[in-house]
Short mmCIF file of C-alpha atoms in Angstrom, two decimals:
data_model
loop_
_atom_site.label_atom_id
_atom_site.label_comp_id
_atom_site.label_asym_id
_atom_site.label_seq_id
_atom_site.Cartn_x
_atom_site.Cartn_y
_atom_site.Cartn_z
CA MET A 1 -0.54 -0.39 0.24
CA ASN A 2 0.74 3.06 -1.10
CA VAL A 3 -0.17 6.92 -0.22
CA ALA A 4 -2.23 7.34 -3.64
CA SER A 5 -4.09 4.18 -2.26
CA PHE A 6 -4.21 5.10 1.51
CA ASP A 7 -7.74 6.52 2.76
CA PRO A 8 -7.17 7.92 6.18
CA ARG A 9 -11.15 8.70 6.15
CA SER A 10 -11.01 4.35 6.57
CA LEU A 11 -9.37 4.59 10.14
CA ARG A 12 -11.27 3.80 12.93
CA PHE A 13 -8.84 3.91 16.30
CA PRO A 14 -9.79 2.76 18.83
CA GLY A 15 -12.08 4.18 22.04
CA ASN A 16 -9.05 5.17 23.90
CA TYR A 17 -8.17 7.79 21.29
CA GLU A 18 -8.01 11.21 21.11
CA LEU A 19 -7.85 13.54 18.01
CA VAL A 20 -5.84 16.88 18.62
CA ARG A 21 -3.94 19.07 16.69
CA LEU A 22 -0.32 18.96 17.23
CA GLY A 23 -0.09 22.67 17.45
CA TYR A 24 -2.27 21.77 20.99
CA VAL A 25 0.08 19.32 22.72
CA ALA A 26 3.25 20.69 21.42
CA ARG A 27 5.29 24.01 20.72
CA LEU A 28 6.27 25.03 17.12
CA GLN A 29 10.39 26.08 17.67
CA ASN A 30 11.20 28.53 14.32
CA GLY A 31 15.40 27.90 13.67
CA LEU A 32 17.61 31.70 13.38
CA THR A 33 18.18 32.62 9.57
CA VAL A 34 22.00 33.02 8.32
CA ASP A 35 22.37 36.99 8.15
CA ALA A 36 25.63 38.46 7.09
CA LYS A 37 25.17 41.80 8.65
CA ARG A 38 24.38 41.10 11.77
CA ASP A 39 26.79 41.90 14.51
CA VAL A 40 28.45 39.38 15.86
CA THR A 41 30.53 41.37 18.46
CA GLY A 42 29.76 41.64 22.10
CA ASP A 43 27.94 39.27 24.20
CA VAL A 44 28.02 36.55 21.69
CA VAL A 45 28.03 32.80 21.52
CA THR A 46 29.20 30.25 18.85
CA ARG A 47 27.47 26.81 18.48
CA PRO A 48 27.36 24.35 15.81
CA TYR A 49 23.90 25.06 13.56
CA LEU A 50 22.07 22.03 12.20
CA ARG A 51 20.60 23.00 8.53
CA VAL A 52 18.63 21.23 6.28
CA ALA A 53 20.93 17.91 5.22
CA ASN A 54 21.08 17.16 8.16
CA VAL A 55 18.07 16.05 8.74
CA GLN A 56 17.46 12.86 6.51
CA ALA A 57 14.34 11.04 6.50
CA GLY A 58 13.71 9.71 9.80
CA SER A 59 17.62 10.03 10.88
CA LEU A 60 20.18 12.60 11.29
CA ASN A 61 23.68 12.94 9.26
CA LEU A 62 26.22 14.32 11.21
CA GLU A 63 29.41 14.26 9.46
CA SER A 64 29.42 17.97 8.23
CA VAL A 65 27.59 20.49 10.92
CA THR A 66 29.07 23.82 10.63
CA GLU A 67 29.01 26.44 13.00
CA ILE A 68 27.86 29.77 13.31
CA THR A 69 28.13 33.03 15.69
CA VAL A 70 25.44 34.79 17.01
CA PRO A 71 24.04 36.86 19.64
CA ARG A 72 23.21 35.05 23.02
CA SER A 73 19.94 36.24 23.07
CA ILE A 74 19.33 34.73 19.22
CA ALA A 75 21.13 31.45 20.25
CA ARG A 76 18.41 31.27 23.57
CA ARG A 77 15.69 31.30 21.03
CA SER A 78 16.94 28.31 18.38
CA THR A 79 18.79 25.94 21.01
CA LEU A 80 17.63 22.52 20.49
CA ARG A 81 16.79 20.25 23.44
CA PRO A 82 16.89 16.49 23.72
CA GLY A 83 13.13 15.27 22.63
CA ASP A 84 12.76 17.65 20.26
CA VAL A 85 11.07 16.53 17.13
CA LEU A 86 12.53 18.31 13.75
CA MET A 87 10.90 18.61 10.80
CA THR A 88 11.76 20.45 7.47
CA GLU A 89 10.27 23.28 5.70
CA GLY A 90 11.47 22.18 2.02
CA GLY A 91 12.25 19.18 0.36
CA ASP A 92 11.05 15.94 -2.22
CA LEU A 93 7.65 15.98 -1.48
CA ASP A 94 7.97 12.32 0.17
CA LYS A 95 10.16 13.38 2.55
CA LEU A 96 8.04 16.74 3.53
CA GLY A 97 6.75 16.74 7.16
CA ARG A 98 8.57 13.18 8.58
CA GLY A 99 10.11 14.00 11.84
CA THR A 100 12.90 13.27 13.45
CA VAL A 101 13.67 13.33 17.38
CA TRP A 102 17.06 15.43 18.39
CA ARG A 103 18.43 13.77 21.78
CA GLY A 104 21.22 15.80 22.27
CA GLU A 105 23.94 14.56 20.02
CA LEU A 106 25.73 18.27 20.19
CA GLU A 107 25.72 20.37 23.23
CA GLY A 108 23.65 23.24 22.16
CA CYS A 109 23.26 22.93 19.13
CA LEU A 110 21.38 25.35 17.22
CA HIS A 111 19.02 25.37 13.83
CA GLN A 112 18.52 27.00 10.31
CA ASN A 113 14.58 28.67 10.15
CA HIS A 114 13.78 25.86 6.86
CA ILE A 115 14.35 23.30 10.27
CA PHE A 116 11.07 23.52 13.28
CA ALA A 117 11.56 22.21 16.24
CA ILE A 118 8.60 20.12 17.51
CA ARG A 119 8.92 20.41 21.56
CA PRO A 120 6.13 17.84 22.87
CA ASP A 121 4.49 18.38 25.82
CA PRO A 122 5.78 15.51 27.97
CA GLN A 123 2.33 15.10 29.89
CA ARG A 124 0.70 14.26 26.69
CA LEU A 125 2.69 13.51 23.47
CA SER A 126 5.57 11.24 23.28
CA GLY A 127 8.00 12.93 21.00
CA ARG A 128 8.74 9.30 19.84
CA PHE A 129 5.67 8.47 19.04
CA LEU A 130 5.18 11.97 16.85
CA ALA A 131 8.22 10.76 14.56
CA TYR A 132 6.93 7.27 13.90
CA LEU A 133 3.16 8.95 12.83
CA THR A 134 4.68 11.47 10.64
CA GLN A 135 6.55 8.61 9.20
CA SER A 136 3.04 6.52 8.78
CA LEU A 137 0.56 6.70 6.11
CA TYR A 138 -1.47 8.41 8.29
CA GLY A 139 1.04 11.44 8.06
CA ARG A 140 2.23 11.09 4.65
CA CYS A 141 -1.58 11.68 3.38
CA TYR A 142 -1.40 14.60 5.61
CA PHE A 143 1.76 16.68 4.61
CA GLU A 144 1.84 15.84 0.83
CA SER A 145 -1.90 16.70 0.18
CA THR A 146 -1.22 19.49 2.23
CA GLY A 147 2.11 20.23 0.75
CA THR A 148 2.82 23.35 -1.70
CA ARG A 149 4.53 22.45 -4.96
CA THR A 150 7.08 24.40 -6.50
CA THR A 151 8.85 23.16 -9.46
CA ASN A 152 11.71 21.40 -8.30
CA LEU A 153 10.52 21.20 -4.23
CA ALA A 154 7.53 21.25 -1.79
CA SER A 155 7.10 23.01 1.11
CA THR A 156 5.07 23.17 4.77
CA ASN A 157 4.79 26.15 6.84
CA SER A 158 4.60 25.85 10.45
CA SER A 159 0.79 26.82 10.27
CA LYS A 160 0.64 23.34 8.93
CA ILE A 161 2.47 21.40 10.68
CA GLN A 162 0.00 22.66 13.91
CA SER A 163 -2.41 21.98 12.38
CA PHE A 164 -1.44 18.30 11.88
CA PRO A 165 -4.82 16.14 13.49
CA LEU A 166 -3.14 13.38 15.53
CA PRO A 167 -5.15 10.19 16.56
CA LEU A 168 -3.30 9.99 20.04
CA PRO A 169 -3.62 7.67 22.55
CA PRO A 170 -2.65 7.65 26.33
CA LEU A 171 0.79 8.57 27.44
CA GLU A 172 1.93 5.02 27.71
CA GLU A 173 0.62 3.65 25.19
CA GLN A 174 2.23 5.91 22.70
CA ARG A 175 5.30 4.77 25.13
CA ARG A 176 4.57 1.19 24.24
CA ILE A 177 4.34 1.62 20.40
CA ALA A 178 6.86 3.44 20.35
CA GLY A 179 9.42 0.71 22.14
CA TYR A 180 7.46 -2.07 19.89
CA LEU A 181 8.33 -0.14 16.49
CA ASP A 182 12.13 0.41 17.66
CA ALA A 183 12.63 -3.35 17.60
CA GLU A 184 10.61 -3.68 14.89
CA THR A 185 11.72 -1.44 12.34
CA ALA A 186 15.79 -1.79 13.65
CA ARG A 187 15.21 -5.54 12.80
CA LEU A 188 13.40 -4.60 8.92
CA ASP A 189 16.67 -2.19 8.90
CA LYS A 190 19.22 -4.77 9.14
CA LEU A 191 17.42 -6.46 6.80
CA VAL A 192 17.78 -3.58 4.31
CA THR A 193 21.14 -3.24 4.66
CA LEU A 194 21.66 -6.35 3.98
CA GLN A 195 19.61 -5.87 0.56
CA LEU A 196 21.45 -2.46 0.15
CA SER A 197 25.28 -4.23 0.24
CA THR A 198 24.17 -6.43 -2.20
CA ARG A 199 22.86 -4.57 -4.50
CA ASN A 200 26.34 -2.21 -3.93
CA LYS A 201 28.15 -5.71 -4.90
CA LEU A 202 26.66 -6.15 -8.12
CA ASP A 203 26.65 -3.01 -9.40
CA GLU A 204 30.54 -3.44 -8.48
CA ARG A 205 30.41 -6.66 -9.94
CA GLU A 206 29.26 -5.18 -12.86
CA ARG A 207 31.83 -2.22 -13.03
CA ALA A 208 34.48 -4.48 -13.18
CA PHE A 209 33.15 -6.58 -16.00
CA ARG A 210 33.15 -3.18 -17.90
CA ASP A 211 35.76 -1.70 -16.67
CA SER A 212 38.09 -5.32 -17.97
CA LEU A 213 36.74 -5.62 -21.40
CA ILE A 214 37.83 -1.55 -22.03
CA ASP A 215 41.43 -2.55 -20.50
CA GLU A 216 41.05 -5.37 -22.89
CA LEU A 217 40.46 -3.46 -25.77
CA ALA A 218 42.93 -0.70 -25.07
CA SER A 219 45.34 -2.56 -24.98
CA SER A 220 44.78 -4.28 -27.78
CA CYS A 221 44.21 -1.30 -30.33
CA GLY A 222 45.25 1.84 -28.42
CA GLU A 223 43.00 4.46 -26.91
CA LEU A 224 43.19 8.51 -27.60
CA PRO A 225 41.18 11.46 -25.89
CA LEU A 226 37.78 12.29 -27.32
CA ARG A 227 38.04 15.32 -29.09
CA ARG A 228 40.06 13.49 -31.52
CA PHE A 229 35.77 11.37 -32.36
CA VAL A 230 33.94 14.97 -31.57
CA THR A 231 32.37 16.97 -34.12
CA LYS A 232 30.81 19.18 -31.54
CA VAL A 233 29.46 19.26 -27.41
CA GLU A 234 26.69 21.78 -27.31
CA GLN A 235 24.12 22.77 -24.62
CA GLY A 236 20.40 23.79 -24.92
CA GLU A 237 18.18 25.95 -22.70
CA SER A 238 16.37 26.02 -19.68
CA PRO A 239 13.03 28.07 -20.00
CA GLN A 240 10.68 28.72 -17.28
CA CYS A 241 9.12 25.17 -17.52
CA GLU A 242 5.67 23.59 -15.83
CA ALA A 243 6.37 21.42 -12.68
CA VAL A 244 4.42 18.79 -14.27
CA PRO A 245 6.12 16.27 -17.44
CA ARG A 246 4.26 16.98 -21.20
CA GLN A 247 0.69 15.30 -21.47
CA GLY A 248 -0.15 14.87 -24.88
CA GLU A 249 1.17 13.85 -27.80
CA TYR A 250 1.64 17.49 -29.34
CA GLU A 251 3.35 19.32 -26.23
CA TRP A 252 7.14 19.96 -26.07
CA GLY A 253 9.09 19.36 -22.66
CA VAL A 254 12.71 20.39 -21.60
CA LEU A 255 14.88 16.93 -20.18
CA LYS A 256 15.88 17.24 -16.29
CA LEU A 257 18.05 16.09 -14.89
CA SER A 258 17.71 12.44 -14.09
CA ALA A 259 16.72 11.98 -17.74
CA VAL A 260 20.76 11.09 -17.83
CA LYS A 261 21.26 8.36 -14.72
CA GLN A 262 24.31 5.99 -14.68
CA GLY A 263 23.76 5.32 -18.86
CA ARG A 264 20.35 4.98 -18.48
CA PHE A 265 17.73 7.90 -20.68
CA ASP A 266 14.46 8.53 -18.80
CA HIS A 267 12.26 10.31 -21.82
CA ARG A 268 9.42 10.51 -18.44
CA GLU A 269 11.62 12.66 -17.21
CA ASN A 270 11.00 15.97 -18.57
CA LYS A 271 9.03 19.38 -17.43
CA ARG A 272 6.54 20.45 -19.69
CA LEU A 273 7.13 23.49 -22.23
CA PRO A 274 4.33 25.69 -21.45
CA GLU A 275 2.38 26.62 -24.67
CA GLU A 276 3.45 30.32 -25.19
CA ILE A 277 7.04 29.75 -25.43
CA ALA A 278 8.26 28.62 -28.63
CA PRO A 279 10.30 25.59 -28.97
CA THR A 280 13.98 26.10 -29.95
CA ARG A 281 13.60 23.30 -32.55
CA ALA A 282 17.28 23.14 -32.38
CA TYR A 283 17.67 21.57 -29.27
CA GLU A 284 15.01 19.14 -29.81
CA VAL A 285 16.88 16.17 -28.94
CA ARG A 286 16.89 12.85 -31.44
CA PRO A 287 17.18 8.96 -30.70
CA GLY A 288 21.21 8.16 -31.24
CA ASP A 289 22.01 11.57 -29.46
CA LEU A 290 24.57 11.10 -26.88
CA LEU A 291 24.01 12.59 -23.53
CA VAL A 292 26.55 13.86 -21.04
CA THR A 293 25.21 16.03 -17.88
CA ARG A 294 27.09 18.83 -16.87
CA ALA A 295 26.15 19.67 -13.51
CA ASN A 296 24.96 17.85 -11.48
CA THR A 297 25.89 16.53 -7.44
CA PRO A 298 29.61 15.40 -7.35
CA SER A 299 28.49 11.56 -7.68
CA LEU A 300 26.37 12.32 -10.61
CA VAL A 301 27.94 14.86 -12.15
CA GLY A 302 29.45 13.48 -16.04
CA ASP A 303 26.66 10.99 -16.09
CA VAL A 304 25.97 9.35 -19.69
CA ALA A 305 23.22 8.08 -21.56
CA VAL A 306 22.10 7.87 -25.60
CA VAL A 307 18.77 8.70 -26.62
CA THR A 308 16.08 5.73 -27.03
CA ASP A 309 13.50 5.59 -29.44
CA ASP A 310 10.30 6.33 -27.28
CA ALA A 311 12.01 10.05 -26.79
CA GLN A 312 9.72 12.96 -28.76
CA ARG A 313 9.21 16.22 -28.79
CA LEU A 314 11.84 16.91 -25.45
CA LEU A 315 14.34 19.05 -25.88
CA LEU A 316 17.59 19.44 -24.10
CA PRO A 317 18.31 21.59 -21.08
CA ASP A 318 21.27 23.73 -20.64
CA LEU A 319 22.41 22.03 -17.49
CA ILE A 320 23.47 18.43 -19.94
CA TYR A 321 25.87 18.81 -22.75
CA ARG A 322 24.49 16.58 -26.23
CA ILE A 323 28.24 15.14 -27.66
CA GLY A 324 28.11 14.89 -31.50
CA LEU A 325 30.20 12.21 -32.93
CA VAL A 326 32.81 11.14 -35.75
CA ARG A 327 30.95 8.52 -38.66
CA GLY A 328 32.12 4.92 -37.23
CA VAL A 329 31.67 6.09 -33.80
CA GLU A 330 28.66 4.87 -31.99
CA ALA A 331 27.56 6.68 -29.03
CA ALA A 332 26.64 3.63 -27.24
CA PHE A 333 30.35 2.85 -27.34
CA VAL A 334 31.49 6.09 -25.66
CA ALA A 335 28.87 5.61 -22.86
CA GLN A 336 29.73 2.18 -21.90
CA VAL A 337 33.71 3.56 -21.27
CA ALA A 338 32.60 6.86 -20.09
CA LEU A 339 30.84 4.66 -17.14
CA SER A 340 34.42 3.18 -16.78
CA SER A 341 36.05 3.19 -13.23
CA ARG A 342 39.16 4.89 -14.91
CA VAL A 343 37.33 8.36 -16.29
CA ARG A 344 34.83 8.54 -13.39
CA LEU A 345 38.30 9.48 -11.50
CA LEU A 346 38.81 11.94 -14.50
CA ILE A 347 35.38 13.50 -13.60
CA GLU A 348 36.20 13.37 -10.23
CA SER A 349 38.81 15.46 -10.46
CA ALA A 350 37.69 17.98 -12.92
CA ALA A 351 34.58 18.93 -11.67
CA ARG A 352 34.38 22.22 -10.12
CA GLY A 353 32.58 24.36 -7.90
CA SER A 354 31.99 25.75 -4.89
CA SER A 355 29.34 23.50 -3.25
CA GLN A 356 28.98 19.93 -2.68
CA SER A 357 25.39 20.01 -4.08
CA MET A 358 26.30 21.05 -7.44
CA VAL A 359 29.84 20.97 -9.28
CA LYS A 360 30.31 20.86 -12.96
CA LEU A 361 31.87 19.92 -16.38
CA ARG A 362 33.36 21.98 -18.77
CA GLY A 363 33.45 20.72 -22.08
CA GLU A 364 37.57 20.60 -22.42
CA ASP A 365 37.43 18.20 -20.01
CA ILE A 366 34.93 15.53 -21.48
CA LYS A 367 37.11 16.06 -24.28
CA GLU A 368 40.26 14.33 -22.03
CA TRP A 369 38.12 11.17 -21.71
CA PRO A 370 40.46 7.78 -22.82
CA ILE A 371 38.73 6.53 -25.46
CA PRO A 372 39.27 2.98 -27.17
CA THR A 373 40.42 3.73 -30.95
CA ALA A 374 37.96 0.50 -31.59
CA THR A 375 36.73 -0.01 -35.07
CA PRO A 376 32.69 -0.87 -35.75
CA VAL A 377 33.71 -3.79 -35.80
CA GLN A 378 34.71 -4.32 -32.53
CA GLN A 379 33.57 -1.60 -30.61
CA ARG A 380 30.15 -3.45 -31.38
CA THR A 381 31.43 -7.04 -30.05
CA PHE A 382 32.36 -4.87 -27.07
CA LEU A 383 28.70 -3.84 -26.64
CA ALA A 384 27.73 -6.92 -26.81
CA GLU A 385 29.93 -8.64 -24.14
CA VAL A 386 29.04 -5.90 -22.08
CA GLU A 387 24.90 -6.66 -22.82
CA ARG A 388 25.30 -10.46 -22.03
CA GLY A 389 27.18 -9.37 -18.34
CA ALA A 390 24.58 -7.63 -17.39
CA GLU A 391 21.80 -9.60 -18.32
CA SER A 392 22.51 -12.09 -15.26
CA THR A 393 23.53 -8.94 -13.03
CA ASN A 394 20.04 -7.61 -14.32
CA ARG A 395 17.96 -10.41 -13.06
CA LEU A 396 19.84 -10.64 -9.41
CA ARG A 397 19.51 -6.65 -8.68
CA ALA A 398 15.92 -6.90 -10.49
CA ALA A 399 15.79 -9.57 -7.21
CA VAL A 400 17.23 -7.33 -4.75
CA ASP A 401 15.19 -4.41 -5.95
CA ARG A 402 11.94 -6.85 -5.18
CA GLN A 403 12.84 -7.43 -1.49
CA LEU A 404 13.39 -4.19 -0.89
CA SER A 405 10.21 -2.85 -2.01
CA VAL A 406 8.72 -5.26 -0.35
CA LEU A 407 10.36 -4.87 3.25
CA ILE A 408 10.15 -1.02 2.95
CA GLU A 409 6.36 -1.36 2.10
CA ARG A 410 6.33 -3.94 5.10
CA ARG A 411 8.19 -0.95 7.50
CA GLN A 412 5.77 1.40 7.04
CA ALA A 413 2.49 -0.76 6.56
CA LEU A 414 3.94 -2.18 10.31
CA ILE A 415 4.04 1.99 11.57
CA THR A 416 0.84 2.92 9.97
CA ALA A 417 -0.80 0.28 11.84
CA ALA A 418 0.54 0.47 15.03
CA VAL A 419 0.06 4.47 15.53
CA THR A 420 -3.39 4.11 14.36
CA GLY A 421 -4.27 1.12 16.69
CA GLN A 422 -4.65 -0.56 14.15
CA LEU A 423 -2.22 -3.12 15.79
CA GLY A 424 -2.25 -4.18 19.37
CA VAL A 425 1.68 -4.07 20.09
CA THR A 426 1.37 -5.79 23.02
CA THR A 427 -0.40 -9.00 20.94
CA ALA A 428 1.79 -8.42 18.33
CA ARG A 429 5.29 -10.35 18.81
CA GLN A 430 2.86 -13.33 18.15
CA ASP A 431 0.38 -12.21 15.58
CA THR A 432 2.87 -10.32 13.25
CA PRO A 433 4.87 -13.47 11.49
CA ALA A 434 8.67 -13.39 11.65
#
């Protein structure tokens, strides 16, 4: 079951549950705004500072926490306390409003204004119970239906968070439910971690096989920089588009960065071009085009894909390059070489940017990629061998992905049943299969 098929109106809460708005049983604390003009002389303090990037869905990432210097009075109003439930103001729609409990991991830690700190009334509400409730299908339905959507992100606000209707059992039962879910989700999370580890090993196996084929080909026929095989490197434009993908056969769309990912092209990843904007036909992508992401996160910049036959009326954006190749060099061959470990290392060393969230590649950087000087016959033979090697890996990967989907769905269903009173936690261990 997912958010789209879940109807919270069908729930029947136990008789000892009451339905109250979050604002009645918790206080919302706003964070501080970074202000370069703020006076930081006099009575000031330097404290760790939690940003949106540190707050994940149901967990925290504290590997990189910055510090900020502010007047003591401002710090006092934005200091986190153990037991606070953190919620982000904006982000991906499916992560909006997901609560994470702050357990005092960093002493005196402050939080950004795009993070809300929910401070439960200790006599009425358990923070752990609230965090699980926001992760349930019940919570997801509320936050996804009330969130404000923009082109790339979604957002909520303090009023919507405080209006969240809580199905609230007695405090002792909240604690019992949270304790039960701590144990059960930890068990499921271990299984998820195991499946993810298996998937990573399959990815490594695929890379190692591809690398060995490329090394063998390069040693037999030599290699040259990609510039020797390139006729053009062009980027498109990014007009103001609507967030939804194109709907009809005759509409135009602009590709999103996510259309190019790890050698695969997804024509569904696009934004609708408004009818009043005329498409620049020169930027229309066509089957067989070789695409390379110009700007992205460090792990995704330089991703490649070949446009497939299902691409129609789609335009090249300015954050994706289209690489023209000389006759006799297949785009699919260059794409596979670009996925090799050696080229990825070159991309990591050449990528430029002031932020770890977005780096860029120049066309000249791409032209330095080493490409085996294979004949058309050798290229086709190489591609056939890569495809044969990938078949078994893909079957195993699909099986792992199915297991992951089942585990993730079961986790959310278990949380939903427990926090809404559909599953009695006193007998759940006997009733729930291992």
